[in-house]
């Protein structure tokens, strides 16, 4: 089975721009979660989707948004980029309706650099 | 507020030493506990998980963890570490992760 894939793997943007990251879950997984990983902060939970519905949301500003499509693929969007948004963005998929109750399988991440 | 604390940011051990990484949480509801590991250049992967039952759980590669409800803790242990255990270790409660502990094992 193919693992979780994320595109692009690397992105360089400038302040004020917007960015869209994509995630394809493992086949059969319908739950997708997004995390922001920065040194010293660990993984900060952004949001979770199941069956095209947002199930949970972390404490991030409204500039961070996401969606899930009928084929379970997910995208996250960050508008009006700030320098502090530079991070590794991880996507994870899970078999359960919510990853709170099951193992998550992580992708390689998208490294976003904001200049 | 929900939080997960990993008190050790960087642990350095020699091979064959015993390991214990601390994880404490603050959470008011049902907890499902996880330890994930990220080896250099690899994806995060599950080491072990606890949902219910025996509070001592065994995972892959000789790791184990003990859930102590009264202490809100879920510490990770390994009796004898190897150089290949060098990695970053993350504790998670439901979907919330700690800041991670970097483990360096000297050969």
Coordinates of C-alpha atoms in Angstrom, one line a residue:
Chain A
X1 CA 0.0 0.0 0.0
X2 CA 1.3 3.4 -0.8
X3 CA 1.9 5.7 2.1
X4 CA 0.7 9.2 2.7
X5 CA 1.9 11.5 0.1
X6 CA 2.4 15.3 0.3
X7 CA 3.1 17.8 -2.4
X8 CA 5.1 19.8 -2.9
X9 CA 7.9 18.7 -0.6
X10 CA 9.5 22.1 -0.5
X11 CA 8.2 25.6 -0.9
X12 CA 9.7 29.1 -0.7
X13 CA 7.3 32.0 -0.5
X14 CA 7.5 35.6 0.6
X15 CA 5.5 37.4 3.3
X16 CA 2.0 38.3 2.3
X17 CA 1.6 35.5 -0.3
X18 CA -0.7 32.5 0.1
X19 CA 0.1 28.8 -0.2
X20 CA -1.8 25.6 -0.8
X21 CA -0.4 22.3 0.4
X22 CA -1.8 18.9 -0.7
X23 CA -2.1 15.5 1.0
X24 CA -3.2 12.2 -0.3
X25 CA -4.0 9.7 2.5
X26 CA -3.4 6.0 2.4
X27 CA -6.0 4.2 0.3
X28 CA -9.1 3.5 2.5
X29 CA -8.3 6.1 5.1
X30 CA -10.9 8.7 5.4
X31 CA -9.5 10.8 8.3
X32 CA -6.8 13.3 7.5
X33 CA -5.1 15.6 10.0
X34 CA -2.6 18.4 9.6
X35 CA 0.1 19.5 11.9
X36 CA 2.7 22.2 12.0
X37 CA 6.1 21.1 13.2
X38 CA 8.8 23.5 14.4
X39 CA 11.9 22.9 16.5
X40 CA 11.2 23.1 20.2
X41 CA 7.4 23.3 19.6
X42 CA 6.8 19.7 18.5
X43 CA 3.7 19.1 16.5
X44 CA 0.9 21.7 16.7
X45 CA -2.4 20.4 15.7
X46 CA -4.1 22.4 12.9
X47 CA -7.3 20.5 12.0
X48 CA -8.8 17.1 11.2
X49 CA -11.2 16.1 8.5
X50 CA -13.4 13.1 8.0
X51 CA -15.8 12.6 5.1
X52 CA -15.2 16.2 3.9
X53 CA -16.2 17.6 7.3
X54 CA -13.9 19.3 9.7
X55 CA -14.0 17.3 12.9
X56 CA -11.5 19.2 15.1
X57 CA -9.6 22.4 14.9
X58 CA -6.5 23.6 16.8
X59 CA -5.6 27.1 18.0
X60 CA -4.4 28.7 14.8
X61 CA -5.6 31.9 13.2
X62 CA -8.2 32.0 10.5
X63 CA -5.4 32.4 7.9
X64 CA -5.0 28.7 8.2
X65 CA -7.8 26.7 6.5
X66 CA -8.3 23.3 5.0
X67 CA -10.7 21.1 3.1
X68 CA -11.2 17.5 2.2
X69 CA -12.5 16.2 -1.1
X70 CA -14.8 13.2 -1.7
X71 CA -11.8 11.0 -2.5
X72 CA -10.4 11.9 1.0
X73 CA -7.5 13.9 -0.5
X74 CA -7.0 17.1 1.6
X75 CA -5.6 20.5 1.1
X76 CA -4.6 23.2 3.5
X77 CA -4.2 26.8 2.7
X78 CA -2.3 29.6 4.4
X79 CA -3.1 33.1 3.4
X80 CA -1.1 36.3 4.1
X81 CA 2.0 34.4 5.0
X82 CA 4.1 35.5 7.9
X83 CA 7.7 34.7 8.7
X84 CA 6.6 32.7 11.6
X85 CA 4.7 30.3 9.3
X86 CA 8.0 28.8 8.2
X87 CA 7.7 25.2 9.3
X88 CA 7.3 21.6 8.3
X89 CA 3.7 20.9 7.6
X90 CA 2.7 17.3 8.2
X91 CA -0.3 15.4 7.0
X92 CA -1.5 12.2 8.7
X93 CA -4.2 9.8 7.8
X94 CA -6.1 7.3 10.0
X95 CA -8.6 4.5 9.5
X96 CA -10.8 5.7 12.3
X97 CA -13.4 8.5 12.1
X98 CA -11.1 10.5 14.3
X99 CA -7.4 9.9 14.9
X100 CA -7.9 10.4 18.6
X101 CA -8.8 6.7 18.7
X102 CA -6.4 5.2 16.3
X103 CA -2.9 5.2 15.0
X104 CA -2.0 8.0 12.5
X105 CA 0.2 7.4 9.5
X106 CA 2.3 10.4 8.6
X107 CA 3.6 11.8 5.3
X108 CA 7.0 13.2 4.7
X109 CA 5.8 16.8 5.1
X110 CA 6.1 20.0 3.1
X111 CA 8.9 22.3 4.2
X112 CA 7.6 25.8 3.9
X113 CA 10.0 28.7 4.1
X114 CA 8.7 32.2 4.2
X115 CA 11.1 35.0 3.3
Chain B
X1 CA -6.7 23.5 28.6
X2 CA -5.3 20.3 27.1
X3 CA -1.6 20.0 27.1
X4 CA 1.1 17.4 26.8
X5 CA 4.5 18.0 28.5
X6 CA 7.7 16.2 27.7
X7 CA 10.2 17.4 30.2
X8 CA 13.4 16.2 28.6
X9 CA 14.3 18.1 25.5
X10 CA 17.6 16.3 24.7
X11 CA 18.8 13.1 26.3
X12 CA 22.3 11.7 25.6
X13 CA 23.0 8.1 26.6
X14 CA 25.7 5.6 25.9
X15 CA 24.8 2.3 24.3
X16 CA 23.3 -0.3 26.7
X17 CA 22.1 2.4 29.1
X18 CA 18.5 2.3 30.2
X19 CA 16.1 4.9 29.0
X20 CA 13.1 6.6 30.5
X21 CA 11.4 9.6 28.8
X22 CA 8.8 11.4 30.7
X23 CA 5.3 12.4 29.4
X24 CA 2.7 14.2 31.4
X25 CA -0.6 15.5 30.3
X26 CA -3.5 17.7 31.3
X27 CA -6.8 16.5 29.8
X28 CA -10.3 16.3 31.2
X29 CA -11.8 13.5 29.2
X30 CA -11.0 10.1 27.9
X31 CA -7.4 9.8 26.9
X32 CA -5.8 7.6 24.3
X33 CA -2.0 7.7 24.6
X34 CA 0.6 7.3 21.9
X35 CA 4.4 7.4 21.5
X36 CA 5.7 8.2 18.1
X37 CA 9.3 8.1 16.9
X38 CA 11.0 10.1 14.1
X39 CA 14.3 8.6 13.0
X40 CA 16.6 10.9 11.1
X41 CA 15.3 11.4 7.6
X42 CA 12.2 9.3 8.1
X43 CA 8.5 9.8 8.7
X44 CA 7.0 9.8 12.1
X45 CA 5.9 6.3 13.0
X46 CA 4.0 4.7 15.9
X47 CA 6.0 3.1 18.7
X48 CA 3.2 2.0 20.9
X49 CA -0.3 3.0 22.0
X50 CA -2.6 2.7 25.0
X51 CA -6.4 2.8 24.9
X52 CA -7.4 0.7 27.9
X53 CA -6.6 -2.4 29.8
X54 CA -3.1 -3.4 31.1
X55 CA -1.4 0.0 31.8
X56 CA 2.0 -1.5 30.8
X57 CA 2.1 -1.6 27.0
X58 CA 4.8 -3.0 24.8
X59 CA 5.7 -1.6 21.5
X60 CA 8.1 -2.2 18.7
X61 CA 11.9 -2.5 19.1
X62 CA 11.8 -3.3 22.8
X63 CA 10.1 -0.1 23.9
X64 CA 7.4 -0.1 26.6
X65 CA 5.4 2.5 28.4
X66 CA 3.4 2.7 31.6
X67 CA 0.2 4.6 32.0
X68 CA -0.2 5.9 35.6
X69 CA -3.6 7.5 35.7
X70 CA -3.1 9.1 39.2
X71 CA 0.0 10.9 37.9
X72 CA -1.3 11.8 34.5
X73 CA 1.8 10.2 33.0
X74 CA 2.7 7.9 30.2
X75 CA 6.5 7.4 30.4
X76 CA 8.5 5.6 27.7
X77 CA 11.1 3.1 28.7
X78 CA 13.7 0.8 27.2
X79 CA 16.1 -1.3 29.3
X80 CA 19.1 -1.1 27.0
X81 CA 19.4 1.5 24.2
X82 CA 21.2 1.0 20.9
X83 CA 22.9 3.5 18.6
X84 CA 20.0 2.9 16.2
X85 CA 17.5 4.4 18.7
X86 CA 18.9 7.8 18.0
X87 CA 15.8 9.7 17.0
X88 CA 13.2 12.2 18.2
X89 CA 10.4 10.8 20.4
X90 CA 6.9 12.3 20.7
X91 CA 4.2 11.6 23.2
X92 CA 0.7 12.3 22.1
X93 CA -2.6 12.3 24.0
X94 CA -5.5 11.9 21.6
X95 CA -4.4 14.3 18.8
X96 CA -2.2 16.6 20.9
X97 CA 1.5 16.1 20.8
X98 CA 4.3 17.1 23.1
X99 CA 7.3 19.1 22.0
X100 CA 9.4 16.0 21.6
X101 CA 12.6 14.6 23.1
X102 CA 15.7 14.2 21.1
X103 CA 17.6 11.1 22.0
X104 CA 21.2 10.7 21.1
X105 CA 22.9 7.4 21.7
X106 CA 26.6 7.3 21.7
X107 CA 28.2 4.1 20.3

